[in-house]
Coordinates of C-alpha atoms in Angstrom, one line a residue:
M1 CA 89.1 -32.9 168.1
D2 CA 88.1 -29.8 166.1
M3 CA 87.7 -27.4 169.2
T4 CA 91.2 -28.6 170.8
I5 CA 92.7 -27.8 167.1
L6 CA 91.2 -24.5 167.1
L7 CA 92.2 -23.9 170.7
T8 CA 95.7 -25.0 170.0
F9 CA 95.7 -22.6 167.0
G10 CA 94.4 -19.5 169.3
L11 CA 97.0 -20.4 172.0
V12 CA 99.7 -20.3 169.3
F13 CA 98.9 -17.0 167.6
A14 CA 98.3 -15.3 171.1
A15 CA 101.9 -16.4 172.0
A16 CA 103.1 -15.1 168.5
E17 CA 101.3 -12.0 169.1
L18 CA 102.9 -11.7 172.7
A19 CA 106.2 -12.3 171.5
L20 CA 106.0 -9.9 168.5
G21 CA 104.7 -6.8 170.8
T22 CA 107.4 -7.8 173.5
M23 CA 110.2 -7.7 170.6
I24 CA 108.8 -4.8 169.0
G25 CA 108.5 -2.9 172.4
W26 CA 111.8 -3.7 173.2
W27 CA 112.8 -2.6 170.1
I28 CA 111.2 1.0 170.4
R29 CA 112.8 1.6 173.9
G30 CA 116.3 0.2 172.9
K31 CA 116.6 2.7 169.8
R32 CA 114.8 5.6 172.2
D33 CA 117.7 4.8 174.5
I34 CA 120.3 4.5 171.7
T35 CA 119.0 7.9 170.4
Q36 CA 119.6 9.7 173.6
V37 CA 122.9 8.1 174.1
A38 CA 123.9 9.6 170.6
A39 CA 122.2 13.0 171.4
Q40 CA 124.7 13.1 174.4
S41 CA 127.5 12.0 172.2
Q42 CA 126.7 14.8 169.5
A43 CA 127.4 17.3 172.2
A44 CA 131.0 16.7 171.3
D45 CA 132.0 18.4 168.1
E46 CA 134.8 15.9 167.3
Q47 CA 132.6 12.6 167.6
T48 CA 129.6 14.2 165.5
T49 CA 130.4 12.5 162.5
R50 CA 131.0 9.0 164.1
A51 CA 127.8 9.3 165.9
R52 CA 125.8 10.3 162.7
K53 CA 127.2 7.0 160.7
A54 CA 126.0 4.9 163.9
L55 CA 122.6 6.3 163.8
D56 CA 122.5 5.8 160.1
N57 CA 123.3 2.3 160.6
L58 CA 120.7 2.1 163.4
N59 CA 117.9 3.9 160.9
R60 CA 119.1 1.3 158.1
L61 CA 118.7 -1.6 160.9
A62 CA 115.0 -0.1 162.0
A63 CA 113.8 0.1 158.6
S64 CA 114.9 -3.7 157.8
V65 CA 113.5 -4.9 160.9
A66 CA 110.0 -2.8 160.1
A67 CA 110.1 -4.3 156.6
N68 CA 110.5 -7.9 158.0
V69 CA 107.9 -7.3 161.1
G70 CA 105.3 -5.8 157.8
E71 CA 106.1 -9.0 156.1
H72 CA 105.3 -11.2 159.4
N73 CA 101.9 -9.6 159.8
T74 CA 101.1 -10.2 156.3
Q75 CA 101.7 -14.0 156.4
V76 CA 100.1 -14.0 159.5
Q77 CA 96.6 -12.3 158.3
A78 CA 97.0 -14.5 155.2
I79 CA 97.1 -17.7 157.3
S80 CA 94.1 -16.1 159.6
S81 CA 92.1 -15.7 156.6
E82 CA 92.4 -19.2 155.6
L83 CA 91.3 -20.3 158.8
T84 CA 88.3 -18.2 159.3
V85 CA 85.0 -19.6 159.1
T86 CA 82.4 -18.3 157.1
P87 CA 78.9 -19.5 155.9
D88 CA 80.0 -20.1 151.9
R89 CA 83.5 -21.9 153.4
G90 CA 82.0 -23.7 156.0
K91 CA 84.5 -25.1 159.0
P92 CA 87.9 -25.5 157.7
D93 CA 89.3 -28.8 157.3
E94 CA 91.4 -30.3 160.0
S95 CA 94.6 -30.9 158.2
L96 CA 94.2 -27.2 156.8
V97 CA 94.3 -26.1 160.3
L98 CA 97.4 -28.0 161.4
A99 CA 99.2 -27.1 158.1
N100 CA 98.6 -23.3 158.8
V101 CA 99.6 -23.6 162.6
A102 CA 103.0 -25.1 161.3
K103 CA 103.2 -22.2 159.1
L104 CA 102.6 -19.7 161.5
L105 CA 104.9 -21.1 164.0
E106 CA 107.8 -21.1 161.2
A107 CA 106.8 -17.3 160.4
N108 CA 107.2 -16.4 164.1
E109 CA 110.5 -18.3 164.4
R110 CA 112.0 -16.7 161.4
L111 CA 110.6 -13.2 162.8
Q112 CA 112.3 -13.9 166.3
A113 CA 115.5 -15.1 164.7
E114 CA 115.8 -12.0 162.8
L115 CA 115.0 -9.8 165.7
R116 CA 117.9 -11.6 167.7
S117 CA 120.2 -10.6 164.9
A118 CA 119.0 -7.1 165.2
E119 CA 119.3 -7.0 168.9
N120 CA 123.1 -8.4 168.5
K121 CA 123.8 -5.7 166.0
L122 CA 121.8 -2.8 168.3
N123 CA 124.0 -3.8 171.1
E124 CA 127.0 -3.3 169.0
Q125 CA 126.0 0.2 168.2
A126 CA 125.0 0.7 171.9
H127 CA 128.6 -0.1 173.2
E128 CA 130.1 2.1 170.3
L129 CA 127.9 5.1 171.0
E130 CA 128.3 4.8 174.8
A131 CA 132.3 4.6 174.2
R132 CA 131.9 7.7 172.0
S133 CA 129.9 9.5 174.9
A134 CA 132.3 8.8 177.5
D135 CA 135.4 9.8 175.3
A136 CA 133.6 13.0 174.4
L137 CA 133.5 14.0 178.4
T138 CA 137.1 12.5 179.3
D139 CA 140.7 14.1 179.1
A140 CA 142.5 11.8 176.9
L141 CA 145.8 12.7 178.6
T142 CA 144.8 12.2 182.5
G143 CA 141.5 10.0 182.2
R144 CA 139.7 12.5 184.2
A145 CA 136.7 14.3 183.3
N146 CA 137.4 16.9 180.7
R147 CA 136.4 20.8 180.6
R148 CA 133.2 20.2 178.9
A149 CA 132.3 17.7 181.7
F150 CA 133.2 20.3 184.1
D151 CA 131.0 23.1 182.3
N152 CA 128.0 20.6 182.5
E153 CA 128.4 20.0 186.4
I154 CA 129.2 23.3 187.7
E155 CA 126.2 24.7 185.5
R156 CA 123.9 22.0 187.1
R157 CA 125.1 22.4 190.3
I158 CA 124.6 25.9 190.6
L159 CA 121.3 25.9 188.9
E160 CA 120.6 23.2 191.9
W161 CA 122.0 25.7 194.2
N162 CA 119.5 28.7 193.1
R163 CA 116.7 26.4 193.0
K164 CA 117.0 24.2 196.3
Q165 CA 119.7 26.4 198.1
T166 CA 121.9 22.9 197.9
P167 CA 125.3 24.3 198.2
V168 CA 128.5 23.7 195.9
T169 CA 132.1 24.4 196.8
L170 CA 134.7 24.7 193.8
F171 CA 138.3 23.7 194.3
M172 CA 140.5 24.9 191.5
I173 CA 144.3 24.0 191.1
D174 CA 147.1 25.0 189.4
V175 CA 150.6 22.8 189.4
D176 CA 153.4 24.9 190.8
H177 CA 156.0 26.3 188.1
F178 CA 155.0 23.8 185.3
K179 CA 156.5 25.2 182.5
K180 CA 159.8 25.3 184.2
F181 CA 159.1 21.6 185.2
N182 CA 158.5 21.0 181.2
D183 CA 161.9 22.7 180.6
T184 CA 163.9 20.8 182.8
H185 CA 162.5 17.2 182.5
G186 CA 160.7 17.4 179.3
H187 CA 157.0 17.3 177.8
Q188 CA 156.7 13.7 178.3
A189 CA 157.5 13.9 182.1
G190 CA 155.1 16.9 182.4
D191 CA 152.4 14.6 180.9
E192 CA 153.3 11.5 183.4
V193 CA 152.8 14.1 186.1
L194 CA 149.7 15.7 185.2
R195 CA 148.5 11.9 184.8
G196 CA 149.5 11.4 188.6
V197 CA 148.3 14.8 189.7
G198 CA 144.8 13.8 188.6
Q199 CA 144.9 10.4 190.3
S200 CA 146.0 11.8 193.5
L201 CA 143.2 14.2 193.4
F202 CA 140.6 11.6 192.5
K203 CA 141.9 9.4 195.4
S204 CA 141.6 12.2 197.7
M205 CA 138.4 13.4 196.9
R206 CA 134.8 11.8 197.6
D207 CA 133.0 9.7 195.0
M208 CA 130.4 12.3 194.6
D209 CA 133.1 15.1 193.5
L210 CA 134.0 15.7 190.1
V211 CA 137.7 16.0 189.5
A212 CA 138.4 17.4 186.3
R213 CA 141.2 18.7 184.0
Y214 CA 140.8 22.2 183.6
G215 CA 143.1 23.2 180.8
G216 CA 147.0 23.0 180.8
E217 CA 148.4 22.5 184.1
E218 CA 145.0 23.7 185.9
F219 CA 142.6 21.0 187.5
A220 CA 139.2 21.8 189.1
V221 CA 137.1 19.7 191.7
V222 CA 133.3 20.3 191.9
M223 CA 132.3 19.3 195.5
P224 CA 128.4 19.1 195.5
A225 CA 126.2 19.5 198.6
T226 CA 129.4 21.0 200.4
I227 CA 130.1 24.2 202.1
M228 CA 133.4 25.7 202.8
D229 CA 134.1 24.2 206.3
Q230 CA 133.5 21.0 204.8
A231 CA 135.5 21.3 201.7
K232 CA 138.5 22.7 203.7
P233 CA 139.9 19.4 205.2
A234 CA 139.5 17.3 201.8
V235 CA 141.6 20.3 200.0
E236 CA 144.4 20.2 202.5
R237 CA 144.3 16.5 202.1
A238 CA 144.6 16.8 198.4
R239 CA 147.5 19.4 198.7
V240 CA 149.6 17.3 201.0
A241 CA 148.9 14.1 198.8
V242 CA 150.2 15.8 195.7
E243 CA 153.2 17.1 197.7
K244 CA 154.1 13.8 199.1
A245 CA 153.6 11.8 195.7
L246 CA 156.5 10.5 193.7
F247 CA 156.1 10.1 189.8
D248 CA 158.3 7.7 188.2
F249 CA 159.4 8.7 184.6
E250 CA 162.5 6.9 183.2
G251 CA 164.1 5.7 186.2
K252 CA 163.8 9.1 188.2
Q253 CA 161.3 9.8 190.7
L254 CA 159.4 13.3 190.2
Q255 CA 157.7 15.5 192.3
V256 CA 155.7 18.7 192.3
T257 CA 153.3 20.9 194.2
I258 CA 150.0 22.5 193.8
S259 CA 148.3 25.7 194.7
G260 CA 144.4 25.7 195.5
G261 CA 141.7 28.2 195.9
I262 CA 138.4 27.5 196.8
A263 CA 135.1 29.1 196.9
Q264 CA 131.5 28.4 197.9
S265 CA 128.3 29.1 196.3
Q266 CA 126.7 32.4 197.0
L267 CA 123.0 33.8 196.7
G268 CA 122.0 34.8 193.0
D269 CA 125.4 33.0 191.7
A270 CA 126.1 32.1 188.2
P271 CA 129.0 29.7 187.2
A272 CA 131.1 32.7 186.2
N273 CA 131.1 34.1 189.5
L274 CA 132.0 31.1 191.5
L275 CA 134.8 30.5 188.6
K276 CA 136.0 34.3 189.4
R277 CA 136.0 33.8 193.1
A278 CA 138.0 30.5 193.0
D279 CA 140.3 31.8 190.6
E280 CA 140.9 34.8 192.7
A281 CA 141.7 32.5 195.8
L282 CA 144.2 30.4 193.4
Y283 CA 146.2 33.5 192.4
A284 CA 146.2 34.7 195.8
A285 CA 148.1 31.4 197.0
K286 CA 150.2 31.6 194.2
K287 CA 151.3 34.9 195.1
A288 CA 151.9 34.1 198.6
G289 CA 154.2 31.6 197.7
R290 CA 152.8 28.4 196.3
N291 CA 152.1 24.8 197.6
R292 CA 149.0 26.2 199.9
S293 CA 145.5 27.0 199.6
F294 CA 143.3 30.1 199.8
L295 CA 139.6 30.6 200.2
H296 CA 137.5 33.3 199.0
T297 CA 135.0 34.9 201.6
G298 CA 132.9 36.2 198.9
E299 CA 134.9 39.7 199.9
Q300 CA 138.3 38.7 199.9
A301 CA 140.8 35.7 199.6
L302 CA 142.3 34.4 203.0
P303 CA 144.5 31.7 203.7
L304 CA 143.2 28.4 204.4
V305 CA 143.4 27.3 208.2
L306 CA 142.4 24.0 209.5
D307 CA 140.8 23.7 213.2
A308 CA 143.5 24.0 215.6
R309 CA 142.3 21.3 217.7
P310 CA 143.7 17.6 217.5
S311 CA 141.4 14.7 216.3
L312 CA 141.9 10.8 216.5
N313 CA 141.3 10.8 213.0
Q314 CA 144.1 13.0 212.0
A315 CA 146.4 11.4 214.4
A316 CA 145.8 7.9 213.0
G317 CA 146.1 9.2 209.3
A318 CA 142.4 8.5 208.8
K319 CA 140.4 10.0 205.8
E320 CA 137.6 12.3 206.6
N321 CA 134.6 10.6 207.6
P322 CA 131.1 12.4 207.5
R323 CA 131.0 11.2 211.4
A324 CA 134.2 10.5 212.7
V325 CA 134.6 7.2 214.7
L326 CA 137.3 5.5 216.4
P327 CA 139.7 3.6 214.4
G328 CA 138.5 0.3 213.7
K329 CA 135.1 0.9 214.7
Q330 CA 131.7 1.0 213.3
P331 CA 129.9 4.3 212.8
A332 CA 127.7 4.6 215.8
D333 CA 123.9 4.4 215.4
P334 CA 122.6 7.6 216.8
S335 CA 119.4 6.1 218.1
K336 CA 121.9 3.5 220.1
P337 CA 124.5 4.0 222.9
S338 CA 128.1 3.3 221.8
A339 CA 130.1 0.5 223.0
T340 CA 133.2 2.1 223.3
I341 CA 134.6 5.3 224.9
P342 CA 137.9 6.4 224.9
T343 CA 140.2 7.0 227.8
A344 CA 143.5 8.6 228.8
T345 CA 145.4 5.7 227.9
L346 CA 143.9 5.3 224.3
P347 CA 146.8 4.1 222.0
T348 CA 147.9 7.2 219.6
A349 CA 149.8 6.9 216.0
K350 CA 153.2 6.0 216.3
T351 CA 155.7 8.9 215.9
S352 CA 159.4 9.5 216.0
P353 CA 160.8 11.3 219.3
K354 CA 161.4 14.4 217.0
A355 CA 157.9 14.3 215.5
D356 CA 156.6 13.8 219.3
A357 CA 158.7 17.0 220.3
A358 CA 157.6 18.9 217.6
A359 CA 153.9 18.1 218.3
E360 CA 154.1 19.1 222.1
K361 CA 155.9 22.2 221.3
E362 CA 153.1 23.2 219.1
K363 CA 150.5 22.2 221.5
T364 CA 152.5 24.5 224.2
D365 CA 152.6 27.3 221.6
K366 CA 148.9 27.1 221.0
A367 CA 148.3 27.0 224.5
S368 CA 150.4 30.0 225.1
A369 CA 148.5 31.9 222.3
G370 CA 145.0 31.2 224.3
E371 CA 143.8 29.1 221.0
T372 CA 143.9 25.6 223.4
D373 CA 142.7 24.9 226.6
P374 CA 146.0 23.5 228.4
Q375 CA 144.4 21.2 230.9
T376 CA 142.3 19.2 228.0
G377 CA 144.0 20.0 225.0
V378 CA 140.5 21.2 223.0
A379 CA 139.8 24.7 221.7
S380 CA 139.8 27.4 224.3
R381 CA 136.8 29.5 225.4
A382 CA 137.8 32.4 223.5
V383 CA 138.4 30.2 220.1
F384 CA 134.7 29.0 220.7
N385 CA 133.4 32.5 221.3
L386 CA 135.3 33.6 218.1
D387 CA 134.0 30.5 216.0
M388 CA 130.6 31.0 217.5
R389 CA 130.1 34.4 216.1
R390 CA 131.6 33.2 212.5
R391 CA 129.5 30.4 212.4
V392 CA 126.1 32.5 213.5
A393 CA 126.9 34.8 210.7
E394 CA 127.4 32.0 208.1
S395 CA 124.2 30.4 208.9
K396 CA 122.4 33.6 208.4
R397 CA 124.0 34.5 205.2
Y398 CA 123.7 30.9 203.5
S399 CA 120.5 30.1 205.6
S400 CA 121.9 27.0 206.6
P401 CA 121.2 25.1 209.8
L402 CA 123.5 25.5 212.8
S403 CA 123.1 23.9 216.2
S404 CA 125.2 24.1 219.5
M405 CA 125.4 21.9 222.7
L406 CA 126.7 22.0 226.1
V407 CA 128.0 19.0 227.8
T408 CA 128.3 19.4 231.6
I409 CA 130.0 16.6 233.8
D410 CA 127.6 15.7 236.5
Q411 CA 128.3 16.5 240.4
F412 CA 131.8 17.4 239.3
A413 CA 132.7 19.7 242.1
K414 CA 131.8 17.0 244.6
F415 CA 133.8 14.4 242.4
V416 CA 137.0 16.4 242.7
E417 CA 136.3 16.8 246.6
I418 CA 136.2 12.9 246.8
N419 CA 138.7 12.0 244.3
G420 CA 141.1 14.6 244.2
E421 CA 142.6 16.9 241.3
A422 CA 144.9 14.2 239.3
M423 CA 141.5 12.2 238.9
A424 CA 139.3 15.1 238.0
N425 CA 142.2 16.3 235.3
L426 CA 141.9 12.5 233.8
V427 CA 138.3 12.9 233.8
L428 CA 138.2 16.1 231.8
R429 CA 140.8 14.8 229.4
T430 CA 138.7 11.7 229.0
V431 CA 135.5 13.6 228.1
A432 CA 137.5 16.0 225.8
Q433 CA 138.8 12.9 223.8
F434 CA 135.8 11.3 223.9
L435 CA 133.7 14.3 222.3
S436 CA 136.6 15.2 219.7
A437 CA 136.4 11.6 218.5
A438 CA 132.7 11.6 218.1
V439 CA 132.1 14.5 216.2
R440 CA 133.2 15.5 212.8
E441 CA 136.5 17.4 211.9
M442 CA 134.4 20.5 210.9
D443 CA 132.6 20.5 214.4
T444 CA 134.2 22.8 217.1
V445 CA 134.9 21.2 220.5
A446 CA 136.0 23.7 223.3
R447 CA 136.4 24.0 226.9
F448 CA 133.6 26.2 228.3
G449 CA 133.6 26.1 231.8
E450 CA 135.2 24.1 234.8
D451 CA 133.1 21.3 234.4
S452 CA 131.7 21.8 230.9
F453 CA 132.3 21.6 227.0
A454 CA 130.6 23.1 224.1
I455 CA 130.2 22.1 220.6
L456 CA 129.4 23.5 217.5
L457 CA 127.7 21.5 214.7
P458 CA 127.5 23.5 211.3
G459 CA 124.9 22.1 208.9
T460 CA 123.3 20.2 211.5
K461 CA 119.4 20.5 212.5
L462 CA 118.0 20.5 216.0
T463 CA 116.9 16.7 215.5
G464 CA 120.2 15.3 214.4
A465 CA 122.1 17.4 217.0
A466 CA 119.8 16.1 219.4
A467 CA 120.3 12.4 218.4
I468 CA 124.0 12.8 218.5
A469 CA 124.0 14.3 221.8
E470 CA 121.9 11.5 223.2
R471 CA 124.1 9.2 221.8
L472 CA 127.1 10.9 223.7
R473 CA 125.3 11.3 227.1
Q474 CA 124.6 7.4 227.1
S475 CA 127.6 6.4 225.8
I476 CA 129.4 8.1 228.8
S477 CA 127.1 7.1 231.3
L478 CA 127.3 3.1 230.1
H479 CA 131.0 3.4 231.1
A480 CA 132.9 3.5 234.3
L481 CA 136.8 5.0 234.8
K482 CA 139.1 2.6 236.9
S483 CA 141.0 4.1 239.5
A484 CA 142.7 3.1 242.7
T485 CA 139.7 3.1 244.9
G486 CA 137.3 1.1 242.5
D487 CA 135.4 1.8 239.5
L488 CA 134.0 5.5 239.0
Q489 CA 130.8 6.3 237.3
L490 CA 130.7 9.4 235.2
T491 CA 127.7 10.9 233.9
V492 CA 126.6 14.2 231.8
S493 CA 123.8 16.2 231.4
V494 CA 123.6 18.1 228.0
G495 CA 121.7 21.0 226.4
V496 CA 120.8 21.5 222.5
V497 CA 119.8 24.2 220.7
E498 CA 119.6 25.2 217.0
V499 CA 119.8 28.8 215.5
E500 CA 116.8 30.2 215.3
E501 CA 115.6 33.6 213.5
G502 CA 116.9 36.7 215.4
D503 CA 119.6 34.7 217.3
E504 CA 122.9 36.3 218.1
P505 CA 125.8 34.6 219.4
E506 CA 125.1 35.7 222.9
T507 CA 121.3 34.4 222.7
L508 CA 122.3 31.0 221.4
S509 CA 124.7 30.5 224.1
Q510 CA 122.0 31.7 226.8
R511 CA 119.5 29.0 225.5
T512 CA 122.3 26.3 225.4
V513 CA 123.0 27.0 228.9
A514 CA 119.0 27.3 230.1
A515 CA 118.3 23.8 228.3
T516 CA 121.6 22.5 230.1
A517 CA 120.3 23.8 233.4
L518 CA 116.8 22.2 233.0
A519 CA 118.5 18.7 232.7
I520 CA 120.5 19.2 235.6
R521 CA 117.4 20.4 237.5
L522 CA 115.7 17.2 236.4
G523 CA 118.2 15.2 237.9
C524 CA 121.3 15.0 235.7
N525 CA 122.2 12.3 233.3
R526 CA 119.7 13.4 230.5
T527 CA 119.6 15.7 227.5
C528 CA 117.2 18.8 227.1
I529 CA 116.7 21.0 224.3
N530 CA 115.9 24.6 223.8
R531 CA 113.3 25.9 221.4
A532 CA 112.1 29.5 220.9
G533 CA 113.3 30.3 224.3
E534 CA 111.6 27.6 226.3
S535 CA 113.5 24.3 227.5
L536 CA 112.1 20.9 227.1
E537 CA 112.9 17.4 227.8
L538 CA 114.3 15.8 224.6
D539 CA 111.0 13.7 224.5
A540 CA 109.1 16.8 223.8
L541 CA 111.1 17.2 220.7
A542 CA 110.3 13.7 219.5
A543 CA 106.5 14.0 220.3
N544 CA 106.6 17.0 217.6

């Protein structure tokens, strides 16, 4: 019985110590977290006073809990001393043990109740400080990030660029003729428009981008891990979104436009340098007539021009995707063949006859100018060569990866001989549509030869490009084209390369052709790579 009582006391005492240690550990961690939140909040001058008051409350709360914990420890020590067995006192009486266990339980429960009360108060202070911290980094009018948040973000991203070469692109925006708008409609209408513009920009950008009100009628968007060509479609999408938006105010629907300037980080950049280039591009856009965007190359500001080639995502009004896919389909796994291949009978977005006529005229004009291949609608060989030179130069300047691939239709001459020109044209258009739909908007798809297409993949390394090439090849080989004479099997051979040190556009093109030639020599319907001037089967890349 004595052993049972002592064992019970030992378990209760251990449980009390464990509970006490856990609660105090929580308290210390919680107070540290709140202190960090408060430190962030103090970064905003207007919040400092309130943050200090909240910290004072926390300090008083901490002192109160510490006093209670100290009192509890004193009580536990007193109880423990009464139960200590010594030669002069002998074994403690059973009733004394039970009474002291009851005291211990009561003291422990009282302390836990006080700590629970402290927890509730601590949570209240945490919520207040978090709210103050968020307020300090949020523009009160638009609900977007404020100038302080923007400065912090751009500084962090430039440090990341200089340390890891992770690019960042800055998009500066100005609401056109905003002073005149305010004079005409009033400042309240102007405020409503600024809120609407901020919301339109936010919806147009990715979750990872920071949309901030820079000041007055100016906004800024920080686009991390983004090169210029990736930013261009998003910038244009944002401009169009604002242009089309209607802002309701006192029964009126108001409209505004924006001008934009974009610049990409360069070696050795500081935030001020990037801001200066983006500002210069913005000024050039305003000077050129507004409601447009300019980009800064590092040397001069130029009009923002998107790729001329058509895109299924653009036709369907789809938002830019890192890897474009057909509407309604899930992104393809690069390691698996796609289950869908577009054909010449693919559904297209519904447009008016007038819009169709305008689109056809634009296509004809571009074809006449040599920008597109009239037979397939993708970029021409001349456009591809120009783009290749620009991309290779950018790859060298920014030390960014660039891959190229050549897709050749197997035994195309024999196919034409058997099936005729009309069927051959259908095959060419089908392959062109498929390639355009399967790559990103920033990539270039072009007619390279009578039976081949070339693709430029900026920002893509050899392993990634080879996976894309293999997915394309397998997808095409798994589908047959319907014709009057029956199903026609179609296969392609693909060569893939990545730009290497010392590469020029000509040598990059030569290596791509060599890789494709090896795939054809090995029996067609396969993917090969060329690395350091040596052409290899795709398996060799996986083995390394």
